Each structure stands twice: as C-alpha cells, then as structure tokens.
JSON list of C-alpha atoms in Angstrom, two decimals:
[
{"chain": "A", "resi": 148, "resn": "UNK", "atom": "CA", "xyz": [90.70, -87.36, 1.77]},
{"chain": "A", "resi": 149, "resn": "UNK", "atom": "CA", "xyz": [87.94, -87.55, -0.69]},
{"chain": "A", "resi": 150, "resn": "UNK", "atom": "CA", "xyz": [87.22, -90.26, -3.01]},
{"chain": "A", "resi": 151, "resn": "UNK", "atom": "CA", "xyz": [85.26, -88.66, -5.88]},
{"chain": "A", "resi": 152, "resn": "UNK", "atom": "CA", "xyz": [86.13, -87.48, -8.95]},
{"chain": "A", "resi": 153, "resn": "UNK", "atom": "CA", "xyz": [89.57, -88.29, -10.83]},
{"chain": "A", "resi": 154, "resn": "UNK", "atom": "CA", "xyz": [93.49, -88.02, -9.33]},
{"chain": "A", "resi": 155, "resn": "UNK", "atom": "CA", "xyz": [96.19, -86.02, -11.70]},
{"chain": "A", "resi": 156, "resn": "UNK", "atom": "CA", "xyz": [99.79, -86.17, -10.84]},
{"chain": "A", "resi": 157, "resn": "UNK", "atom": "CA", "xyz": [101.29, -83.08, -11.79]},
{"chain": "A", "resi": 158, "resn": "UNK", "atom": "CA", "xyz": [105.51, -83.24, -12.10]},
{"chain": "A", "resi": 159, "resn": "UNK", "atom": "CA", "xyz": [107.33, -80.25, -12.67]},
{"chain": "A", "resi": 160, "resn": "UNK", "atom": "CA", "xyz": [111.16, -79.26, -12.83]},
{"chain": "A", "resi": 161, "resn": "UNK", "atom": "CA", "xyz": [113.37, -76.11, -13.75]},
{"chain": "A", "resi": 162, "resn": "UNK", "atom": "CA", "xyz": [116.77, -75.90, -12.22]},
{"chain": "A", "resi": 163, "resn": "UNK", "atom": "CA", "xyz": [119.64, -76.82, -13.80]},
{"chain": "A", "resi": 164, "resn": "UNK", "atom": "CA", "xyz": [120.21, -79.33, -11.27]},
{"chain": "A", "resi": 165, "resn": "UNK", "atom": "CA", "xyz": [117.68, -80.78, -11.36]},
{"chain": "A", "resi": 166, "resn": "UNK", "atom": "CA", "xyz": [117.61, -81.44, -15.14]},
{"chain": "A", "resi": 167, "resn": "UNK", "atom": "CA", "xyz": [121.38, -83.18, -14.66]},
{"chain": "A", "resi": 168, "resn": "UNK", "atom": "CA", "xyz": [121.02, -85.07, -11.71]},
{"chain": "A", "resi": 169, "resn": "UNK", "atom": "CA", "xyz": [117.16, -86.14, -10.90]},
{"chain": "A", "resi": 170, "resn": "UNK", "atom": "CA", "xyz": [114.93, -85.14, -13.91]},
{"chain": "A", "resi": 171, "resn": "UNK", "atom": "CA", "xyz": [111.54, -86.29, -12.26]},
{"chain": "A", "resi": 172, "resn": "UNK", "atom": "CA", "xyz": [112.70, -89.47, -10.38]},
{"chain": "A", "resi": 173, "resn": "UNK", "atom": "CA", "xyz": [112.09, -87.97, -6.57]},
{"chain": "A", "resi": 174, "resn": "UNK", "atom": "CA", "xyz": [108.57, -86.84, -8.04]},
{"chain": "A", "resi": 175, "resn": "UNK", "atom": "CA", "xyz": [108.02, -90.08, -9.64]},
{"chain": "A", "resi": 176, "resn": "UNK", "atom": "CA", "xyz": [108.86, -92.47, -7.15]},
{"chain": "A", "resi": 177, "resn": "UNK", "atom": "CA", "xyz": [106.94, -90.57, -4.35]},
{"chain": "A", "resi": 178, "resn": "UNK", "atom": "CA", "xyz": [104.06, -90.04, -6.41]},
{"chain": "A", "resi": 179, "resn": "UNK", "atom": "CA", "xyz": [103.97, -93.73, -6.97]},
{"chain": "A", "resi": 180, "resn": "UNK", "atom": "CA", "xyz": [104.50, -94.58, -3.37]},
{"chain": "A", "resi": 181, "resn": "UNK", "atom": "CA", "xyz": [101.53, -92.75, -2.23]},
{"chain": "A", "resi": 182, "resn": "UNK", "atom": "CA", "xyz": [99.41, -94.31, -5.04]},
{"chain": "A", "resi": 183, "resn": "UNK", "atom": "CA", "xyz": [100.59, -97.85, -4.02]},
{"chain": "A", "resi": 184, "resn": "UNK", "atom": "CA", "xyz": [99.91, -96.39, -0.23]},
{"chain": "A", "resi": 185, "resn": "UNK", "atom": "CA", "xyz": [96.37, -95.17, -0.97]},
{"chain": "A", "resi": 186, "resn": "UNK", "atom": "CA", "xyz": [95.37, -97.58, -3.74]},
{"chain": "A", "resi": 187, "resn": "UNK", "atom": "CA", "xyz": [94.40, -94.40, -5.92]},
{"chain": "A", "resi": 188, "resn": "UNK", "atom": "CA", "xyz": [95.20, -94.24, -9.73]},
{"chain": "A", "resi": 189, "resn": "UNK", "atom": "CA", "xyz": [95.99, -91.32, -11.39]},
{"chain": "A", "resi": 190, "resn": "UNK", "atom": "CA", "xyz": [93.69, -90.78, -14.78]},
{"chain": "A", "resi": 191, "resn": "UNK", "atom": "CA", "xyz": [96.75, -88.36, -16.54]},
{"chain": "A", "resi": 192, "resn": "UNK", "atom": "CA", "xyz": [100.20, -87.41, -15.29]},
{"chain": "A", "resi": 193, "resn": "UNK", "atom": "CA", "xyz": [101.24, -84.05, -16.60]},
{"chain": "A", "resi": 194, "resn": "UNK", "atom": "CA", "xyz": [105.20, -83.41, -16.87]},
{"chain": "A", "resi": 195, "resn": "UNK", "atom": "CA", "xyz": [106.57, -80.33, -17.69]},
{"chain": "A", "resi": 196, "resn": "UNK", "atom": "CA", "xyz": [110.25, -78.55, -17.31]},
{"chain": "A", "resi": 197, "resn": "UNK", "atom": "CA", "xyz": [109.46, -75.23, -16.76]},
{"chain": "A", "resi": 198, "resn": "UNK", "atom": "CA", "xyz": [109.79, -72.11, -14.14]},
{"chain": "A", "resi": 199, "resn": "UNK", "atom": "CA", "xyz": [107.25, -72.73, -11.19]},
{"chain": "A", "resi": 200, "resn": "UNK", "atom": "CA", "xyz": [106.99, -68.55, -11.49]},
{"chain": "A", "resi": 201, "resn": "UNK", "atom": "CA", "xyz": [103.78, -68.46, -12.80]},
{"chain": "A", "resi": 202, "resn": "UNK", "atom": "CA", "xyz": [101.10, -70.28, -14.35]},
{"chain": "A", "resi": 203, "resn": "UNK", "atom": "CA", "xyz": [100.21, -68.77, -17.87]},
{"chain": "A", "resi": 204, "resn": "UNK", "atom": "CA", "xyz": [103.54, -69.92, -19.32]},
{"chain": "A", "resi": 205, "resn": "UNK", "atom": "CA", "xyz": [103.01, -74.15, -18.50]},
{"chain": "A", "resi": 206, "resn": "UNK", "atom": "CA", "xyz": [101.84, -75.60, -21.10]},
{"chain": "A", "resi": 207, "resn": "UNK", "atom": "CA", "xyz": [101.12, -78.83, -19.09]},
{"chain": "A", "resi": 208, "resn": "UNK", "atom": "CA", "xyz": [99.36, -77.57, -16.36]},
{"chain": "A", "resi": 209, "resn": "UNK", "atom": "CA", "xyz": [97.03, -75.36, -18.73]},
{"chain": "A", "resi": 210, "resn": "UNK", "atom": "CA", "xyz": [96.03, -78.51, -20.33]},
{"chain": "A", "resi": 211, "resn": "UNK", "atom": "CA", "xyz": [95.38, -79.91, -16.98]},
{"chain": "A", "resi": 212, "resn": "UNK", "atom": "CA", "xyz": [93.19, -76.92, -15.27]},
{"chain": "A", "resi": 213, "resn": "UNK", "atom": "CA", "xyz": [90.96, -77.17, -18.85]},
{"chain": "A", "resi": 214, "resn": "UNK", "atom": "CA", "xyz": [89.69, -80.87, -17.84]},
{"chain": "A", "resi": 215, "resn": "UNK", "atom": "CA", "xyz": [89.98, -81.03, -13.97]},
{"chain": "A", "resi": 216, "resn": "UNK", "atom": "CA", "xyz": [86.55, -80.23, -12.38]},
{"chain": "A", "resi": 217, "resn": "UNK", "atom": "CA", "xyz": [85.06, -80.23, -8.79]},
{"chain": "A", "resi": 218, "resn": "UNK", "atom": "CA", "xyz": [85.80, -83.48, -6.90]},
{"chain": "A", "resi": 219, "resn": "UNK", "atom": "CA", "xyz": [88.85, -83.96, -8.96]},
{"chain": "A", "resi": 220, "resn": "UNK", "atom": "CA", "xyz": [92.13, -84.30, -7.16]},
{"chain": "A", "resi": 221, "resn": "UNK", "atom": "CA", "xyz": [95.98, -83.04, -8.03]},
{"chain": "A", "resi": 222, "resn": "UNK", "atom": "CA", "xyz": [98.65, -84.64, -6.86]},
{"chain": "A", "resi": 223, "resn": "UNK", "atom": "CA", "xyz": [101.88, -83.01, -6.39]},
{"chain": "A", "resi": 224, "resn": "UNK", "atom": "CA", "xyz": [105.35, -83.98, -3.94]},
{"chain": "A", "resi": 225, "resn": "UNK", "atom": "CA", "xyz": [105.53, -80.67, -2.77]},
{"chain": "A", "resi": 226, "resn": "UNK", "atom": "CA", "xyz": [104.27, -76.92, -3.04]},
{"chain": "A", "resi": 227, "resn": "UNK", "atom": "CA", "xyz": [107.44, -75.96, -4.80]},
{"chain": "A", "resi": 228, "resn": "UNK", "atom": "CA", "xyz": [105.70, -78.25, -7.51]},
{"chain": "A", "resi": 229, "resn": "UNK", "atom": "CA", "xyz": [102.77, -76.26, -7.71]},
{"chain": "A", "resi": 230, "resn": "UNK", "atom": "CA", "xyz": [104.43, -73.01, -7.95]},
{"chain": "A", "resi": 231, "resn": "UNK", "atom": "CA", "xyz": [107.22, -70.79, -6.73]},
{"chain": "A", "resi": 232, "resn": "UNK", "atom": "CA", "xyz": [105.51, -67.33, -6.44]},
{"chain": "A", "resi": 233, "resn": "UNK", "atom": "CA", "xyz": [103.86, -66.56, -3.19]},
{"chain": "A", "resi": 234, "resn": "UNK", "atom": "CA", "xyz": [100.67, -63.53, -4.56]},
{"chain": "A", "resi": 235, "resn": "UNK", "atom": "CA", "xyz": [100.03, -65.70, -8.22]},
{"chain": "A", "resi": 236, "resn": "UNK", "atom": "CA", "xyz": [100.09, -68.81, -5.81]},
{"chain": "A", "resi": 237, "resn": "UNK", "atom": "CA", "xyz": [97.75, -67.76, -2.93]},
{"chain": "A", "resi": 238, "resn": "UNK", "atom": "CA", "xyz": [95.28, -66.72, -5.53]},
{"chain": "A", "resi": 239, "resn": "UNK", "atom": "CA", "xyz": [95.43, -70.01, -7.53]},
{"chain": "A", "resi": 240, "resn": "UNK", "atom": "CA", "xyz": [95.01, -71.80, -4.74]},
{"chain": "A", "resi": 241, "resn": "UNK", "atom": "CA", "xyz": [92.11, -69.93, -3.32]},
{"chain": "A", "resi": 242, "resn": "UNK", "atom": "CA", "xyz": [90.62, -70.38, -6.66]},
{"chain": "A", "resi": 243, "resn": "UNK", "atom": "CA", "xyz": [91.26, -74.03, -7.45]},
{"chain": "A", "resi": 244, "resn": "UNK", "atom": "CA", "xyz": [89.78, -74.69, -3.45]},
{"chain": "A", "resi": 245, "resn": "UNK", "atom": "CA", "xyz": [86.46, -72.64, -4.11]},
{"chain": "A", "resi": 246, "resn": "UNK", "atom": "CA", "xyz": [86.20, -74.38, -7.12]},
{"chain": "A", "resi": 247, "resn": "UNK", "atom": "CA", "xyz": [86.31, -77.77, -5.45]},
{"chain": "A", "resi": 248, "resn": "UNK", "atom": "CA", "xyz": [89.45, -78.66, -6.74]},
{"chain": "A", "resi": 249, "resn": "UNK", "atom": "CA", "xyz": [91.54, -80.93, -4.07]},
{"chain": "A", "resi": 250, "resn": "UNK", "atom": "CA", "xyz": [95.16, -80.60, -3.67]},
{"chain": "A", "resi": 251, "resn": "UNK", "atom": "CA", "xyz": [97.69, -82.40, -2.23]},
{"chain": "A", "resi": 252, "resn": "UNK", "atom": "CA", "xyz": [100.83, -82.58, -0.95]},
{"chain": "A", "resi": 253, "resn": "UNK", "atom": "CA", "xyz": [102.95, -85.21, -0.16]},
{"chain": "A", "resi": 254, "resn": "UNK", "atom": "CA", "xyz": [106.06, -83.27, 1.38]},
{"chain": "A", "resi": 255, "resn": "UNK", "atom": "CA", "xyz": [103.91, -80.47, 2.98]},
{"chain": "A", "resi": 256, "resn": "UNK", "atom": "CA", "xyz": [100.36, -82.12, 4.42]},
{"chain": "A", "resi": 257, "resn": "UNK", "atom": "CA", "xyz": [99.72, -78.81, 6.15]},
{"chain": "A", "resi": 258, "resn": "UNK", "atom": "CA", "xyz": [98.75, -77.06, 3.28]},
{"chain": "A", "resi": 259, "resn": "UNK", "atom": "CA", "xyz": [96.99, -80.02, 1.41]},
{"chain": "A", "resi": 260, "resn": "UNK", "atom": "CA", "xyz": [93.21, -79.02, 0.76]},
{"chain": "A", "resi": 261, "resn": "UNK", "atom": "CA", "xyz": [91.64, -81.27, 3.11]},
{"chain": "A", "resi": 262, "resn": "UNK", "atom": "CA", "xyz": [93.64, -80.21, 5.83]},
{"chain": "A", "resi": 263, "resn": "UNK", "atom": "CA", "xyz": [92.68, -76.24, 5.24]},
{"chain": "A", "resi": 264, "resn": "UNK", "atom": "CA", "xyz": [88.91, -77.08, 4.31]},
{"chain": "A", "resi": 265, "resn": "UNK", "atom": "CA", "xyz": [89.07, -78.80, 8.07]},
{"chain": "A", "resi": 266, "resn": "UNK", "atom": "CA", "xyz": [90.42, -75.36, 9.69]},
{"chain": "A", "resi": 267, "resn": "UNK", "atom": "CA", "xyz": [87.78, -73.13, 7.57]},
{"chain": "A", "resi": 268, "resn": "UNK", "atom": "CA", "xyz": [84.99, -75.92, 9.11]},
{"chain": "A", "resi": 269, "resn": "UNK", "atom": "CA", "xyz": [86.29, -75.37, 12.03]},
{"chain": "A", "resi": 270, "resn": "UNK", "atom": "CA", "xyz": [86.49, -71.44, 11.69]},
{"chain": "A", "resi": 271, "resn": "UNK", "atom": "CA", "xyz": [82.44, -71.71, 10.49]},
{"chain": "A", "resi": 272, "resn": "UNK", "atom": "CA", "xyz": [81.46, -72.98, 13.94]},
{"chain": "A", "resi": 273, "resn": "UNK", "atom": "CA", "xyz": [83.14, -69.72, 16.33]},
{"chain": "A", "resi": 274, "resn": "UNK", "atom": "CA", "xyz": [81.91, -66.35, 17.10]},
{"chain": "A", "resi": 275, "resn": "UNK", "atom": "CA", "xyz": [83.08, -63.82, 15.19]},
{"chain": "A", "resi": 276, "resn": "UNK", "atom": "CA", "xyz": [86.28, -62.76, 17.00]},
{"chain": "A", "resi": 277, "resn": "UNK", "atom": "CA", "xyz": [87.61, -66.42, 16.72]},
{"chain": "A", "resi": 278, "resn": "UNK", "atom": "CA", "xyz": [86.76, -67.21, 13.07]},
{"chain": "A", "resi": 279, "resn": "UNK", "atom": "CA", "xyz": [88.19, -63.92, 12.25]},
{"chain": "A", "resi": 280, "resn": "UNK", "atom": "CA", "xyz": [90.99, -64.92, 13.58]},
{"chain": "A", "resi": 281, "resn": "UNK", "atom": "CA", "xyz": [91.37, -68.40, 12.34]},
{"chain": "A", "resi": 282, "resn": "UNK", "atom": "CA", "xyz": [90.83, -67.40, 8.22]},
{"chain": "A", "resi": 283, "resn": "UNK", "atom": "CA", "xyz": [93.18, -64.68, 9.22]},
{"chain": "A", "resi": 284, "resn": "UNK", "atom": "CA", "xyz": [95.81, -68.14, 10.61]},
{"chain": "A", "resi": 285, "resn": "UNK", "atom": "CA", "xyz": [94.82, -70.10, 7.23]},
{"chain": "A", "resi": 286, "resn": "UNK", "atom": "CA", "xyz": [95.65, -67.21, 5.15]},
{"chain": "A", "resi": 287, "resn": "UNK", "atom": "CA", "xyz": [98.63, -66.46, 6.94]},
{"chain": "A", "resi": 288, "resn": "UNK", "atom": "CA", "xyz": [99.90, -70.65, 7.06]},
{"chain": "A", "resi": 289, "resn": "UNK", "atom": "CA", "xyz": [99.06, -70.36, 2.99]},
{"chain": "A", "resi": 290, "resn": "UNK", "atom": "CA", "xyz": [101.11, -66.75, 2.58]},
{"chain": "A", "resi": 291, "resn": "UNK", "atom": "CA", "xyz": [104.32, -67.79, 4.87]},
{"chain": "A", "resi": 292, "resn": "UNK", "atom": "CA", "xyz": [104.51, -71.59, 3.06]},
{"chain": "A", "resi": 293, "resn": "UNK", "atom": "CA", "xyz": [104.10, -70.23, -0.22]},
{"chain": "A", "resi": 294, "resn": "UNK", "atom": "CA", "xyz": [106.14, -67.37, 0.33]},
{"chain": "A", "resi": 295, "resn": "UNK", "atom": "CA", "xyz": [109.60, -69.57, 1.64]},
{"chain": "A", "resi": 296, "resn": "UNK", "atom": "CA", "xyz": [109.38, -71.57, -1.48]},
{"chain": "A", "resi": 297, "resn": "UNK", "atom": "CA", "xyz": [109.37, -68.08, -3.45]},
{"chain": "A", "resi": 298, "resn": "UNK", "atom": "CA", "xyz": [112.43, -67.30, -1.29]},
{"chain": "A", "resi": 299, "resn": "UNK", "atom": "CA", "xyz": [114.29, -70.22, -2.08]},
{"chain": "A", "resi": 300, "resn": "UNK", "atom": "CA", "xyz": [114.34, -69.40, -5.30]},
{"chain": "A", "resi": 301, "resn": "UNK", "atom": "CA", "xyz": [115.82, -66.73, -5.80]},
{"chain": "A", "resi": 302, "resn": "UNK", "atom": "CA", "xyz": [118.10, -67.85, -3.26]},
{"chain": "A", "resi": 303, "resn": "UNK", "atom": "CA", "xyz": [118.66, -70.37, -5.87]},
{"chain": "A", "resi": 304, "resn": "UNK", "atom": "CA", "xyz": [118.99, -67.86, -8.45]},
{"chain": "A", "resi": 305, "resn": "UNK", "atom": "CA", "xyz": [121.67, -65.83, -6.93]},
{"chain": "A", "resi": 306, "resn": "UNK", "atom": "CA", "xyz": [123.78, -68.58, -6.06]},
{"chain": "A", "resi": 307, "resn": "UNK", "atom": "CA", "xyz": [123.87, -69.91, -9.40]},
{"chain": "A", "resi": 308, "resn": "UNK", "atom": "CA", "xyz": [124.60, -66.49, -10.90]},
{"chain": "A", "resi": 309, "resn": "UNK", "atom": "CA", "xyz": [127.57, -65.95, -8.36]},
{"chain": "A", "resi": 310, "resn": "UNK", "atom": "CA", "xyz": [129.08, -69.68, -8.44]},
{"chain": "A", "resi": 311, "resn": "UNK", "atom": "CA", "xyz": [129.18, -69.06, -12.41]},
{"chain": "A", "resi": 312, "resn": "UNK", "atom": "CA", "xyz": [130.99, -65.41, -11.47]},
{"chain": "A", "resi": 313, "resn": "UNK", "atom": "CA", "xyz": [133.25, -66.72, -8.88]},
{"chain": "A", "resi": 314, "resn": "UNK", "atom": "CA", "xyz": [134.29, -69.55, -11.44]},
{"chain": "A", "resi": 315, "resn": "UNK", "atom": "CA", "xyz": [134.95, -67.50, -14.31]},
{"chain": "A", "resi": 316, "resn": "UNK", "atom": "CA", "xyz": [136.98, -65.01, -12.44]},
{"chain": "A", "resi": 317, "resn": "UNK", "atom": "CA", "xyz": [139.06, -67.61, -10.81]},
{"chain": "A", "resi": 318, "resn": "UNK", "atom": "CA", "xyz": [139.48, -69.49, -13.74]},
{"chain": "A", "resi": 319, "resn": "UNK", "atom": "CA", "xyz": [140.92, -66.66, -15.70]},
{"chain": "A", "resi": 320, "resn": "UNK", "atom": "CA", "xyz": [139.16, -67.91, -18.81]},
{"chain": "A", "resi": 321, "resn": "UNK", "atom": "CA", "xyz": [136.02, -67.48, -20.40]},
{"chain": "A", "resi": 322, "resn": "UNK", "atom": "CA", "xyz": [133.61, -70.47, -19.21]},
{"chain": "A", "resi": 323, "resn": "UNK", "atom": "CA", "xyz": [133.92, -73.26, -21.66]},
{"chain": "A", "resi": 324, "resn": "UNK", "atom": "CA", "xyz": [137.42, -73.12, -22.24]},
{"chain": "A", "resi": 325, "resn": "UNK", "atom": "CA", "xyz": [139.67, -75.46, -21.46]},
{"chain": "A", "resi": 326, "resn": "UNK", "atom": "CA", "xyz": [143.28, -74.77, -21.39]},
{"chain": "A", "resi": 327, "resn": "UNK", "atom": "CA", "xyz": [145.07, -78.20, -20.75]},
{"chain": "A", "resi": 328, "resn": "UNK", "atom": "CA", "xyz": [145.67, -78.90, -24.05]},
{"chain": "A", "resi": 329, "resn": "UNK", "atom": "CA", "xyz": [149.30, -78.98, -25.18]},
{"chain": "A", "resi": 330, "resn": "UNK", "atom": "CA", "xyz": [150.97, -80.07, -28.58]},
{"chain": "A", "resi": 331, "resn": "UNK", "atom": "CA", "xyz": [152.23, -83.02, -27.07]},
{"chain": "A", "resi": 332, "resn": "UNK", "atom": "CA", "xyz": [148.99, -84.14, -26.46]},
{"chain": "A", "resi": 333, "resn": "UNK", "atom": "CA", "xyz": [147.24, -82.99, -28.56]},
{"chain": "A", "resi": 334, "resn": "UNK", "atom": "CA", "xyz": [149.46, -85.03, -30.97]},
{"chain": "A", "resi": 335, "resn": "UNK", "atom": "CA", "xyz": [149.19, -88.12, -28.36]},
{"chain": "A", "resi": 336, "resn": "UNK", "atom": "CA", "xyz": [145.37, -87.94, -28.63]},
{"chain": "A", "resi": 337, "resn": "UNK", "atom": "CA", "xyz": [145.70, -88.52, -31.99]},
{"chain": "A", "resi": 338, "resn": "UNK", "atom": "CA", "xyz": [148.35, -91.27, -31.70]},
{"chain": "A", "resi": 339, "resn": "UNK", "atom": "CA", "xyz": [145.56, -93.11, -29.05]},
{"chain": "A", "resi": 340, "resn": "UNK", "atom": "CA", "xyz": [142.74, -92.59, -31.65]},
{"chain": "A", "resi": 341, "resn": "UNK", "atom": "CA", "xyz": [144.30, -94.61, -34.35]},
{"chain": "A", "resi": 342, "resn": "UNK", "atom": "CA", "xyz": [146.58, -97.14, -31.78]},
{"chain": "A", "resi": 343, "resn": "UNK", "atom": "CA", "xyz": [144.38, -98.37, -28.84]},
{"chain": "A", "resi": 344, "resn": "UNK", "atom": "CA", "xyz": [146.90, -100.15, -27.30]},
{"chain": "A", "resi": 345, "resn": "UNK", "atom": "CA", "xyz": [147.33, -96.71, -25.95]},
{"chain": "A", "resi": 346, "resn": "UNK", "atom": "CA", "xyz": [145.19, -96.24, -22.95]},
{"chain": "A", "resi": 347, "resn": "UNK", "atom": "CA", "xyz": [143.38, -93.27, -21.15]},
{"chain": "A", "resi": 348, "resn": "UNK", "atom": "CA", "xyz": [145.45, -93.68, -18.11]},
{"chain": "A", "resi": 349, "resn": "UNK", "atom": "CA", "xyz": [148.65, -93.32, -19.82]},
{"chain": "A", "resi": 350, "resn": "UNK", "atom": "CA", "xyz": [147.75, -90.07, -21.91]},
{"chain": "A", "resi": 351, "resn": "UNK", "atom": "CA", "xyz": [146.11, -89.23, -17.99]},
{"chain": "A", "resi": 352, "resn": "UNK", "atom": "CA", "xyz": [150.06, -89.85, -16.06]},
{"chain": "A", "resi": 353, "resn": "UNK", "atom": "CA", "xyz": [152.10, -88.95, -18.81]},
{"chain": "A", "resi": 354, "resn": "UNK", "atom": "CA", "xyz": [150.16, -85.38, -19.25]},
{"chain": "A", "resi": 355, "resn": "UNK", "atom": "CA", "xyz": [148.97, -85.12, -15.45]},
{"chain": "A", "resi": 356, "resn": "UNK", "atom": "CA", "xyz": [145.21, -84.55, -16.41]},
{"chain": "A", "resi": 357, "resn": "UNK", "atom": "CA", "xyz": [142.18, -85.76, -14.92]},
{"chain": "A", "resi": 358, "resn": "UNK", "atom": "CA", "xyz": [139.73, -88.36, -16.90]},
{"chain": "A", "resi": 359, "resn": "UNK", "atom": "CA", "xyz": [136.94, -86.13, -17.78]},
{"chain": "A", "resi": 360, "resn": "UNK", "atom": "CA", "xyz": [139.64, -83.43, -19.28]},
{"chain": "A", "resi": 361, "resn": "UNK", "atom": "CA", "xyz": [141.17, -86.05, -21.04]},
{"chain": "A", "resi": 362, "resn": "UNK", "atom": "CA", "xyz": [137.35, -87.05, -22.61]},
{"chain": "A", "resi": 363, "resn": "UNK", "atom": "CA", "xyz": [136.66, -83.45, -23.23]},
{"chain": "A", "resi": 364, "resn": "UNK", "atom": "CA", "xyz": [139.67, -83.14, -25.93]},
{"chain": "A", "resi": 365, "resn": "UNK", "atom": "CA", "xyz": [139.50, -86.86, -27.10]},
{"chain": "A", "resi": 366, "resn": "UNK", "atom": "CA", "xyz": [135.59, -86.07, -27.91]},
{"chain": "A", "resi": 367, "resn": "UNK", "atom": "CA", "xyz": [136.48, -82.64, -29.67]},
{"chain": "A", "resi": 368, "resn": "UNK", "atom": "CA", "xyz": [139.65, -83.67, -31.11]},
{"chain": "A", "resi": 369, "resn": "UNK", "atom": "CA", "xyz": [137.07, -86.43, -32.85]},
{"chain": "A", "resi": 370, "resn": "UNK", "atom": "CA", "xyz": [134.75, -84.42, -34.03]},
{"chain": "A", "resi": 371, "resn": "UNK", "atom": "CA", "xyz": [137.33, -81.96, -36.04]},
{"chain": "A", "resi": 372, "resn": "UNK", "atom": "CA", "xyz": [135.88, -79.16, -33.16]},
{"chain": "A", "resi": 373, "resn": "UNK", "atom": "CA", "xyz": [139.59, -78.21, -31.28]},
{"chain": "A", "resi": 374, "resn": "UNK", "atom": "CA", "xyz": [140.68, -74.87, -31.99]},
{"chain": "A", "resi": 375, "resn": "UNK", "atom": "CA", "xyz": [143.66, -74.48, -29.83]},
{"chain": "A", "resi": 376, "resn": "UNK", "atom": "CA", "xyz": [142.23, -74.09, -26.35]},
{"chain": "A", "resi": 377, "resn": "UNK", "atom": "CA", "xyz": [138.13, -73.39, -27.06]},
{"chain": "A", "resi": 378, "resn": "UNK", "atom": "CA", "xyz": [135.86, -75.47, -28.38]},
{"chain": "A", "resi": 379, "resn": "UNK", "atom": "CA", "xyz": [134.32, -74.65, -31.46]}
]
C-alpha cells in the first residue's frame, strides 16, 4: 500500500434498509478499524445517501474527485460503496487508476488498486501471448466483481417491489391503513390519554392488539390525524 498523498473515506447508503436499520455504522466502524489497523488518518470523510447507479448524481463524491489527486488514496468497505453499475464502474475505475488515484477495499482486497497495479506489473514483464492474456484476466476480475454487485441490485429492487405487492394484496387494504381500530377503542384510547392509570397492556388484552398497533392509533389519535381506519 502506498504512503503518499492523502486517505478519503468515502460512505455511501441507499436502500431502505439500510436507512432504518444501519445508516453508516458497518461503514463507520470498519473504516475506523482499518485506520486504527494501519495507523492512517483520513484528511475528509464524504457521506452521502444516494443510488450507487452512477456517479454524476452524488453530490459527495463530486466534491471528492475535484480535490483528490495522484498519490491520494479512497477508502471504501466494499465495491458496492463505490458504485453499483458494472460499464459506468469499469470506466471510473480505469480512470481514477491511470490517474494515480488508489483505491481500496476493505471487504473485497482483490480488486483494491494495489493488488491490480501488481497483476498489470506482472503482465509488463511476459511475452505477448501471456500479457495479453493477463489484462484480458484483470479486466475480466474488474467486469465479473463489478458486475455481481450490479446484479444484486436489482435483485434488491425486485424484491422490494414484490414484498410491497404481495403485502398489499394479502392485506386487502391499501398500504398504510390500519384496520384494528374499533369504537370501543377508539373511545378507550381516549379514556388512557386523560387516565394513566390505564395501561398499554390492558387496552393490548382487552382489544387483542399487538404494542406497535396499539402506538400507531394512540400517536394518531393524539395528533387529531384518525379518520376511521387511514391515517390522515
């Protein structure tokens, strides 16, 4: 690994998932770990939410390609990080590698600049046949990585779209709505609002309800937003 020039960490989410459950801790606390590890510091960390599709539309990571020069280092957990398209990708990286820009990552070493630059040294020093051959490997090690994180997601993409289908249809109901609600609790909701001697687990036994559906119409029942079965 070199030691010139600066190190950037460069965070990046999109899914839904990822926004409820992890924001950028994984990132985070791997990025960390490998500058504890390595006893680098990054200069800037660039954060962004935002689809990994292409490059033109992150805001972050335009900033960052304006000051990085050769020598300078990225730092990234994995290549799904970097991006999720497999042509737009290849080309990036190509570019950011002639331009002496190092890149690294932590989940997927075998792509990591140093590692390719040592295969292209390699390929400098055969006959024609065999270096032929080896650029032809890189190129291909580059197309198939990039191309399975492209892959996953649209895999990702059409799961989503048919777990929201398959829940709407089996619900019955338009997504949002919740259909627990009754008079009698409605009217106990109320009761528990202004007497909190009445608990959550009574209104939850006496109306056979779970906890978060009882929050749901407490919260909207609160804010004046219950309209009989969707929220406002």
């Amino acid at each position: 690994m070199t030691d010139t020039g600066n190190f950037y960490a460069y965070l990046r989410i999109s899914t839904q998932a990822e926004r409820e459950k992890q924001r950028f801790n994984r990132q985070e606390k791997a990025l960390k770990k490998y500058a504890d590890k390595t006893g680098i510091e990054y200069l800037l960390t660039f954060k962004e939410d935002v689809s990994g599709k292409n490059f033109t539309d992150r805001k972050e990571w335009q900033k960052l390609e304006r000051i990085i020069k050769s020598g300078d280092t990225i730092v990234f957990k994995d290549i799904s990080r970097f991006t999720r398209e497999a042509v737009n990708g290849y080309e990036k990286y190509m570019e950011l590698l002639h331009n002496g820009i190092n890149l690294i990552f932590l989940d997927n070493p075998t792509v990591s600049t140093d590692y390719i630059k040592e295969m292209l040294r390699v390929a400098e020093d055969q006959d024609l046949v065999a270096r032929t051959s080896l650029e032809s490997t890189i190129k291909l090690l580059l197309i198939v990585e990039l191309d399975r994180v492209e892959k996953e997601r649209l895999i990702l993409i059409k799961r989503t779209k048919d777990g929201l289908a398959a829940s709407s249809k089996k619900s019955g109901r338009p997504v949002g709505h919740l259909d627990k609600m009754t008079p009698a609790l409605e009217k106990d909701i109320h009761r528990y609002l202004s007497d909190r001697t009445i608990t959550q687990t009574e209104l939850m036994k006496r109306h056979n309800i779970s906890r978060n559906t009882l929050k749901k119409y407490i919260s909207l029942i609160k804010d004046n937003a219950y309209t009989g079965g969707i929220p406002a």
